[in-house]
Short mmCIF file of C-alpha atoms in Angstrom, two decimals:
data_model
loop_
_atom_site.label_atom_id
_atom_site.label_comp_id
_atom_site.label_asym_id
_atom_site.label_seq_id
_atom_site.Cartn_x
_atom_site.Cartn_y
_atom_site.Cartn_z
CA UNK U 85 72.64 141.60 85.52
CA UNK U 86 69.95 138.97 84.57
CA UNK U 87 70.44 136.58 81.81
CA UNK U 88 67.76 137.22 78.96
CA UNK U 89 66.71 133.56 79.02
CA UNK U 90 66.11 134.11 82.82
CA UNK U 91 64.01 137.17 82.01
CA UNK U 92 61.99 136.17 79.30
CA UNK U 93 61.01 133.27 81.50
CA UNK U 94 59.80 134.96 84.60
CA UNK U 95 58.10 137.50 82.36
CA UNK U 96 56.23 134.59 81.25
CA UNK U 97 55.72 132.99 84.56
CA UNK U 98 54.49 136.79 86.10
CA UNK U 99 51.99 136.91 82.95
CA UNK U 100 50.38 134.05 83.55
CA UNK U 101 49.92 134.23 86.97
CA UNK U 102 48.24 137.75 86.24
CA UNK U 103 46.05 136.45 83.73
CA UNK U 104 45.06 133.51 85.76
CA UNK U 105 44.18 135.64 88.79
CA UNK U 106 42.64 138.38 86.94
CA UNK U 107 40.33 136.61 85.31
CA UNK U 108 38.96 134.81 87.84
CA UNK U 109 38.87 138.30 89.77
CA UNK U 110 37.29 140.06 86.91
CA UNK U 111 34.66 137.43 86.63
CA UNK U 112 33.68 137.90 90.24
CA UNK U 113 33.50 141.44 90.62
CA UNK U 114 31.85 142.24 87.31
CA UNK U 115 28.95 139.15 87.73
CA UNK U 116 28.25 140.67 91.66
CA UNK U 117 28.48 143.87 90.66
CA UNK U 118 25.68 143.38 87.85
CA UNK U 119 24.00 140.89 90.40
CA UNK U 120 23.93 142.89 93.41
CA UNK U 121 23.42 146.51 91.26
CA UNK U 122 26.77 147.76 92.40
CA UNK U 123 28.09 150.86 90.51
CA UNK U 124 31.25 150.89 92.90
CA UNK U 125 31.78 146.95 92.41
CA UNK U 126 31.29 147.03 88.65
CA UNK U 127 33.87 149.66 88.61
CA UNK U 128 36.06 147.82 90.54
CA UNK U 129 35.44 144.69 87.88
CA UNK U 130 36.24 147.36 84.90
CA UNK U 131 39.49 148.15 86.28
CA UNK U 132 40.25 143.99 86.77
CA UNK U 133 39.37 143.66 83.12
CA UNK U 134 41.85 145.75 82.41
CA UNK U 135 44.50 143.75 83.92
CA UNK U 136 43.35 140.57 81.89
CA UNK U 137 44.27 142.65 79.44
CA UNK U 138 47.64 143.80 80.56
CA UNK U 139 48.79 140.36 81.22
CA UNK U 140 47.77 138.89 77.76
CA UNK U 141 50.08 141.94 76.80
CA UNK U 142 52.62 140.94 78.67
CA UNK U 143 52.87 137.72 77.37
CA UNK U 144 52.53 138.39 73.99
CA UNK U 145 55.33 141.04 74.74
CA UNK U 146 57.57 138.39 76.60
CA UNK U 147 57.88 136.54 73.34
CA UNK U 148 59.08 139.74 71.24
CA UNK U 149 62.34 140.62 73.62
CA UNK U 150 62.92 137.28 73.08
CA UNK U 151 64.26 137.61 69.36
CA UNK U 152 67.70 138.21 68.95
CA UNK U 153 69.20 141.88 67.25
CA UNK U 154 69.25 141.44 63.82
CA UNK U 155 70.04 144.37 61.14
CA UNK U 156 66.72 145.88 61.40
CA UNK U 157 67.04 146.53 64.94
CA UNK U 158 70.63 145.98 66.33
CA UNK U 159 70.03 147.14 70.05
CA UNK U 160 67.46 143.82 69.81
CA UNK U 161 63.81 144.18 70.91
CA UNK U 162 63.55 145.77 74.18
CA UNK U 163 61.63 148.86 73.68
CA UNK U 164 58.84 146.43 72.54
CA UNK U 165 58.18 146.41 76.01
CA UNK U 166 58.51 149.88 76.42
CA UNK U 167 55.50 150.15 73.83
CA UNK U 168 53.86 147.98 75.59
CA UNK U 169 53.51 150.37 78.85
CA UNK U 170 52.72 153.06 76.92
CA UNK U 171 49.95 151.16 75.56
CA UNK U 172 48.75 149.81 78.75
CA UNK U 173 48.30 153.54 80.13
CA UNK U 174 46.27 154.17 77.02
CA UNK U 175 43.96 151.18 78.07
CA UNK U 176 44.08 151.89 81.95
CA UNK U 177 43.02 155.70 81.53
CA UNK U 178 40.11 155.16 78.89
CA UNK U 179 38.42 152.21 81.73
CA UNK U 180 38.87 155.16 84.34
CA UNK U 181 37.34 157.25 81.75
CA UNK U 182 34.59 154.94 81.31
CA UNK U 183 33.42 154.58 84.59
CA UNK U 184 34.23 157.92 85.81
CA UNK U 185 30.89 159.07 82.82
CA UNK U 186 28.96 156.28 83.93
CA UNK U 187 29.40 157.00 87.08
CA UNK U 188 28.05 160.51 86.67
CA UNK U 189 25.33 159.60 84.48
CA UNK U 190 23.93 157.62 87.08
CA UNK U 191 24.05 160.35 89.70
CA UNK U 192 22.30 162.66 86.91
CA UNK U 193 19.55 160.30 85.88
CA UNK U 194 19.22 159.45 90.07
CA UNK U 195 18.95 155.15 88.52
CA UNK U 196 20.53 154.40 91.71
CA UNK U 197 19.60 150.98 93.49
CA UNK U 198 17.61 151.16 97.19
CA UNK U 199 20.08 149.15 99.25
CA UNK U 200 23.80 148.36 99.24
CA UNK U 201 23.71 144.49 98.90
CA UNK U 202 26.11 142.32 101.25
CA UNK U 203 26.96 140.13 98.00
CA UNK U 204 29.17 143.46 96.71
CA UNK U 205 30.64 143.86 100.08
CA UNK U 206 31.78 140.36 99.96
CA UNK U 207 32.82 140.73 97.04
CA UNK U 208 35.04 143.42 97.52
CA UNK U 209 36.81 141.50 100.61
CA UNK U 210 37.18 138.68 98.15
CA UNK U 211 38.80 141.08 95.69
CA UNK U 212 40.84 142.31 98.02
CA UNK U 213 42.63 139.33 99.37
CA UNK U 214 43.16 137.97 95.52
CA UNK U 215 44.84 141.22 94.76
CA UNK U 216 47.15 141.20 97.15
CA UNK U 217 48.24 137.88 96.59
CA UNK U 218 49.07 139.07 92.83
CA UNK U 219 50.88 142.31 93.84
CA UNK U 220 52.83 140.29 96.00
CA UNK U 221 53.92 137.74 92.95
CA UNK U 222 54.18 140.60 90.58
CA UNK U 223 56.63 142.51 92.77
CA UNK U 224 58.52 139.24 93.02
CA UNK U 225 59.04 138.47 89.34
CA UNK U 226 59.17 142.07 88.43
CA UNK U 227 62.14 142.46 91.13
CA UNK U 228 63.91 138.96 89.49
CA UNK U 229 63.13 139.66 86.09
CA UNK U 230 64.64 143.87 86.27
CA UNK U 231 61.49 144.02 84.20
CA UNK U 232 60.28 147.81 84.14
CA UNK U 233 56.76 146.00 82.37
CA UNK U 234 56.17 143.72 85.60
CA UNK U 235 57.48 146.37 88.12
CA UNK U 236 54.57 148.71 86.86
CA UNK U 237 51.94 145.97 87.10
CA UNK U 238 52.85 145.46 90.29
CA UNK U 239 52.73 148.85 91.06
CA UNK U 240 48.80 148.75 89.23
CA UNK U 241 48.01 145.73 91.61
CA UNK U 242 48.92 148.05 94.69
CA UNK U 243 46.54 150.79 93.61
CA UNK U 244 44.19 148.26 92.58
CA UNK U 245 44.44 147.11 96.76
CA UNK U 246 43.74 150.56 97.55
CA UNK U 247 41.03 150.99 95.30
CA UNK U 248 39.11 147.55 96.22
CA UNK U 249 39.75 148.92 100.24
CA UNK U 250 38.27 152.16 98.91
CA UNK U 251 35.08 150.50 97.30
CA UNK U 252 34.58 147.85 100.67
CA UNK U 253 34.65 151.00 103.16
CA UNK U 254 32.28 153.10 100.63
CA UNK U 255 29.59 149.83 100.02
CA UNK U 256 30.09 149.02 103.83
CA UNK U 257 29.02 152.52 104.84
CA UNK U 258 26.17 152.88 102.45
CA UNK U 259 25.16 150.04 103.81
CA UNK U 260 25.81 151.08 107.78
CA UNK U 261 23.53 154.00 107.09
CA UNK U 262 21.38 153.48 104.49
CA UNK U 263 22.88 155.68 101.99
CA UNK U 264 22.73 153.95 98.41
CA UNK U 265 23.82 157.02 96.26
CA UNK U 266 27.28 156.40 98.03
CA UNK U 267 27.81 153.23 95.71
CA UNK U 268 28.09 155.33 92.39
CA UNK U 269 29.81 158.29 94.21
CA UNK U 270 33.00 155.41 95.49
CA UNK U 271 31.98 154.35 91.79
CA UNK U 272 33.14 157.95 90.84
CA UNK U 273 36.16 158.28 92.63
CA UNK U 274 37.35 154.83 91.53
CA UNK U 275 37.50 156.19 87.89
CA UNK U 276 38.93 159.09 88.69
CA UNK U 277 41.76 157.16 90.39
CA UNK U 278 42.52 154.88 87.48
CA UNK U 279 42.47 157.83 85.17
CA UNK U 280 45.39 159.07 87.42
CA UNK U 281 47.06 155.69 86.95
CA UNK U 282 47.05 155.78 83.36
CA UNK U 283 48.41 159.55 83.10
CA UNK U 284 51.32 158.68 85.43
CA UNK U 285 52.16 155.63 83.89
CA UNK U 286 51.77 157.58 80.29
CA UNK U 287 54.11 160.72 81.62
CA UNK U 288 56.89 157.52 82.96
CA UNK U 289 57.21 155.75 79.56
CA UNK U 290 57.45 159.06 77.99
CA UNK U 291 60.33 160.12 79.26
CA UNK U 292 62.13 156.47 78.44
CA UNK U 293 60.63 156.66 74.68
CA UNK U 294 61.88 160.15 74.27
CA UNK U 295 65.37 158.78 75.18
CA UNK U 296 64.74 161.08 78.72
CA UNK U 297 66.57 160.42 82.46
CA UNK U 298 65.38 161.88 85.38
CA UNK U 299 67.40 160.47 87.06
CA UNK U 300 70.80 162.88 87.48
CA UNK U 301 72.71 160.16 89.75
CA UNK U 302 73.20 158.05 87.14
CA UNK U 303 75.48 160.33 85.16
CA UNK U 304 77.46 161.11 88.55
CA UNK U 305 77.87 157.29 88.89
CA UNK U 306 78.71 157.23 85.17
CA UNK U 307 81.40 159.48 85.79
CA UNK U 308 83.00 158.37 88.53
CA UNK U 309 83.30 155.12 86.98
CA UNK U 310 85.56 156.74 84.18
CA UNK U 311 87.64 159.16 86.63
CA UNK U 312 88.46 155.85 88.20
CA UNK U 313 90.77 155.01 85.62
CA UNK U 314 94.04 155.96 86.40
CA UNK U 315 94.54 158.17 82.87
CA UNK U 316 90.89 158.28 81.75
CA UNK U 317 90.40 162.50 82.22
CA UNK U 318 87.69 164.42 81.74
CA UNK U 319 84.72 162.65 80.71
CA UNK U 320 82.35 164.42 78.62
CA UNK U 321 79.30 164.72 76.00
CA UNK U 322 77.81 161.46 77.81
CA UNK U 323 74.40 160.16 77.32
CA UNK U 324 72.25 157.79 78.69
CA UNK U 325 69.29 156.25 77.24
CA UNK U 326 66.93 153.36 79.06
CA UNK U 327 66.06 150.36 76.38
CA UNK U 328 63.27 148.88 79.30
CA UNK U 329 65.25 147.45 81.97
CA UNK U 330 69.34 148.50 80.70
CA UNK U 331 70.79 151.33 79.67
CA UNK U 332 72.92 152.38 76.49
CA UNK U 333 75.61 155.07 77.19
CA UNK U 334 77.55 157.33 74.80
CA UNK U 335 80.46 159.28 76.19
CA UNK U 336 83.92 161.07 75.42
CA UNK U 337 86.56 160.98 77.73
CA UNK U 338 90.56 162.48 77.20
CA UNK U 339 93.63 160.82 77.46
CA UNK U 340 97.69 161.84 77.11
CA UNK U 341 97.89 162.69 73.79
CA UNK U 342 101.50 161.19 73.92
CA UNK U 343 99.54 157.40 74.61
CA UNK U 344 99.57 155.02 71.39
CA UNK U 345 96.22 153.88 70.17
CA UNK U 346 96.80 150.46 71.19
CA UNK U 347 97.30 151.51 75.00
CA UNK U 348 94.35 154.40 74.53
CA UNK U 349 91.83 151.17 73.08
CA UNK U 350 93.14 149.21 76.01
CA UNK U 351 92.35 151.85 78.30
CA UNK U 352 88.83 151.98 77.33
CA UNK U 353 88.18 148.98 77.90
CA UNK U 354 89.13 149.36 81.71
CA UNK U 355 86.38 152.35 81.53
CA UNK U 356 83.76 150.18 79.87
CA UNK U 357 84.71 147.12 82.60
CA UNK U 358 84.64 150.38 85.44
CA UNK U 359 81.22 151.63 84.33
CA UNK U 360 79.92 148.27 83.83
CA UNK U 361 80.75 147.20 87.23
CA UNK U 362 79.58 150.54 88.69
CA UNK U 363 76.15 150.35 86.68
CA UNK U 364 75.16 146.64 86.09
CA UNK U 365 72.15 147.43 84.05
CA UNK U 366 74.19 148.49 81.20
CA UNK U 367 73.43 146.93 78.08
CA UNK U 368 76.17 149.07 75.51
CA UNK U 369 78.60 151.21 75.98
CA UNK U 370 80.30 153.59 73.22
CA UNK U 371 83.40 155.71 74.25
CA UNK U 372 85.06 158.52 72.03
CA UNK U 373 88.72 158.48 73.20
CA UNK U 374 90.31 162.35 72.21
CA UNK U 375 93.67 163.78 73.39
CA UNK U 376 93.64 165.51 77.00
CA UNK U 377 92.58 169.20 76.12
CA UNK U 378 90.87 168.82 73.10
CA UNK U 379 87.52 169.82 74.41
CA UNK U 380 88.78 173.47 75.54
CA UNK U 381 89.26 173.70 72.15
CA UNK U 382 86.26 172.48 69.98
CA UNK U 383 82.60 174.21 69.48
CA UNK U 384 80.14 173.53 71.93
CA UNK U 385 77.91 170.83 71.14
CA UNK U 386 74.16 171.35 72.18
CA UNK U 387 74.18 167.77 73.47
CA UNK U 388 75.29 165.08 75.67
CA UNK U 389 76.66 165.71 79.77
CA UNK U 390 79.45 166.63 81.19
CA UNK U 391 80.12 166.87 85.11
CA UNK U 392 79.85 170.93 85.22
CA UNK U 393 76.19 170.30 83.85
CA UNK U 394 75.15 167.98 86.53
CA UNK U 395 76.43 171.13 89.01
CA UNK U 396 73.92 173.35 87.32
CA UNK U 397 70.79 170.67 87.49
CA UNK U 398 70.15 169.20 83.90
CA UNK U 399 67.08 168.10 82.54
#
């Protein structure tokens, strides 16, 4: 697992190079876009904006998960950056929004320009390059920094590839064959696609904010962590939460009911070493120790996981 100085520090170093890159980006796209009277290019420009803005984000975030736990918030600051995603869908879906009406009211009112202008086209193979050479950094720092914040950015900076392809082959066609009403058609489409950006990146952070896995392997490595552990039985009522890039975990497991508390405490903290090893992106772990048969014999709790629920799907 990644030391949080380490983290905080490539966070930084990821946001920067973001900003940096989408700025300059941004700038280009949005002055050839009004330049040339490119819909498709502007769109494109919108959508780069956006990722100024998601990198100031992330560096403003970077400095939150920096501060320690204190008693306000004793799991520390993580799920700042969990916020943080959630806002960023917010911001990507409304500029997909944007343009998407635009778009539309240009093809309504018929204000579309007579030719395709080679300026947007180069434009759009100068966009192109830039944003690849970001995804490629972002992926890099996201991957070294476990953060779930620069992994989706890097994830945006793919699409964003696709969409600048998307916008050169539409302008480069209209061009071809003299077909101008193309530009805010690709213009169209574009918003459409960042609109379905946002609302996947929106339904993602959801399911970490409401405390939500989708993921049912991790309980089965959870568990056989425990039942690893010579006299660690039956592990039970287990939950898993994501705080951004770690995981908190709650679970019960039995024991002989003949073992003294001293060898039951040291026997959790085998488990605790056995899940740790077995899931490195633990952050906390909490263990109930009861005696061996004690959960035939208590009421049915309407939460946490047990093995028998992972046969029957959960979720």
């Amino acid at each position: 697992m990644i030391d949080e100085a380490q983290k905080i520090k490539y966070i930084r170093i990821a946001g920067i190079i973001a900003l940096a890159g989408n700025i300059i980006l941004a700038g280009e796209k949005l002055f050839f876009g009004i330049y040339a009277h490119s819909m498709a290019l502007l769109g494109d420009g919108i959508d780069s904006t956006s990722d100024v803005v998601i990198a100031i984000v992330t560096l403003v975030i970077s400095g939150i998960i920096a501060r320690p736990e204190d008693k306000k918030h004793p799991w520390g600051h993580r799920r700042a950056e969990s916020i943080a995603t959630m806002i960023l869908s917010f911001v990507i879906f409304y500029c997909g929004a944007q343009l998407a009406i635009t778009s539309i009211q240009r093809l309504a009112s018929g204000n579309i320009a007579d030719e395709t202008s080679m300026l947007a086209i180069i434009a759009s193979v100068i966009s192109i390059a830039g944003k690849t050479l970001l995804a490629l950094t972002q992926h890099h720092y996201g991957k070294k920094a476990e953060s779930t914040m620069i992994k989706a950015n890097a994830e945006n900076m793919k699409s964003d590839i696709m969409l600048s392809s998307s916008v050169l082959v539409g302008l480069g066609i209209s061009r071809l064959f003299k077909i101008p009403v193309l530009d805010p058609i690709v213009a169209l489409l574009v918003g459409l696609w960042v609109v379905k950006n946002g609302i996947m990146l929106f339904l993602d952070i959801t399911m970490e904010l409401t405390d939500g896995i989708d993921d049912p392997s991790l309980y089965e490595r959870l568990f056989n962590a425990v039942t690893s552990v010579p006299g660690a039985k039956n592990p039970h009522k287990a939950r898993i939460r994501k705080l951004a890039s770690v995981y908190d975990v709650d679970l019960d497991f039995e024991v002989d009911p003949e073992m003294s508390v001293y060898d039951a405490h040291e026997l959790s903290e085998q488990v605790e070493d056995a899940i740790r090893k077995e899931i490195p992106e633990v952050y906390d772990v909490q263990i109930h120790v009861e005696p061996l048969g004690s959960d035939e014999h208590q009421p049915k709790e309407g939460f946490g996981v047990s093995p028998k629920a992972l046969e029957h799907k959960i979720g």
